[in-house]
Amino acid sequence: LSYQSSISFTDAEGMRFHLPAWMLAELRDEGIAGLLWSLCRIAPHNEHQFSLLAPAQRAVVRDFLKFMRGDPEYAHQRTEIDAAIEHIWNFVPRQ
């Protein structure tokens, strides 16, 4: 779990580039700490990080969260994941 805080310092271009690899690493249980936290707790101070994601990319993040929600390892985060799916990743912004 090297560079655990790197997601906090990633700009929009970096997020668009690195997010697929970070999600794959999480699926392989090799992920960086804080990925789900960052995807579930988007606030005014960090929403810019996700501003360049295309509608299809946002849909992939939503599907990733839905998949992770079903993993028993993330049972303690289900409420938070459900809220993120419903309030953050359930819409696709117009481009």
XYZ file of C-alpha atoms in Angstrom, residues 8-70:
63
model
C -5.829 13.138 -2.007
C -3.316 15.082 -4.062
C -4.480 14.022 -7.517
C -5.864 16.657 -9.865
C -8.672 16.022 -12.355
C -6.371 14.825 -15.153
C -4.492 12.532 -12.788
C -7.740 11.127 -11.433
C -9.038 10.383 -14.917
C -5.759 8.649 -15.734
C -5.146 6.722 -12.475
C -8.671 5.866 -11.313
C -9.091 2.780 -13.545
C -5.804 1.320 -12.279
C -6.706 2.117 -8.669
C -10.084 0.419 -9.049
C -8.472 -2.676 -10.595
C -5.926 -2.782 -7.774
C -8.756 -2.564 -5.233
C -10.502 -5.491 -6.913
C -7.256 -7.466 -6.599
C -6.941 -6.485 -2.933
C -3.836 -4.463 -3.774
C -5.529 -1.089 -3.647
C -4.466 2.174 -2.139
C -5.942 3.116 1.186
C -8.733 5.619 0.911
C -10.077 4.875 -2.560
C -13.589 4.007 -1.429
C -13.477 6.833 1.097
C -12.612 9.274 -1.697
C -15.338 7.933 -3.985
C -17.951 8.070 -1.243
C -17.112 11.422 0.323
C -16.986 13.931 -2.455
C -17.334 17.427 -1.085
C -16.749 20.936 -2.436
C -13.046 20.730 -1.579
C -12.420 17.636 -3.730
C -15.207 17.465 -6.324
C -12.883 19.052 -8.892
C -10.891 15.802 -8.932
C -13.746 14.038 -10.719
C -14.761 16.894 -13.025
C -13.156 15.430 -16.157
C -14.823 12.029 -15.949
C -17.058 11.357 -18.930
C -20.579 10.001 -18.355
C -19.416 6.481 -19.226
C -16.550 6.760 -16.739
C -18.930 7.961 -14.013
C -21.143 4.953 -14.773
C -18.151 2.643 -14.328
C -17.427 4.201 -10.920
C -21.063 3.653 -9.953
C -20.885 0.008 -11.074
C -17.585 -0.434 -9.205
C -19.208 0.831 -6.006
C -22.190 -1.467 -6.512
C -19.823 -4.408 -6.899
C -17.760 -3.459 -3.850
C -20.947 -3.071 -1.823
C -21.618 -6.781 -2.286
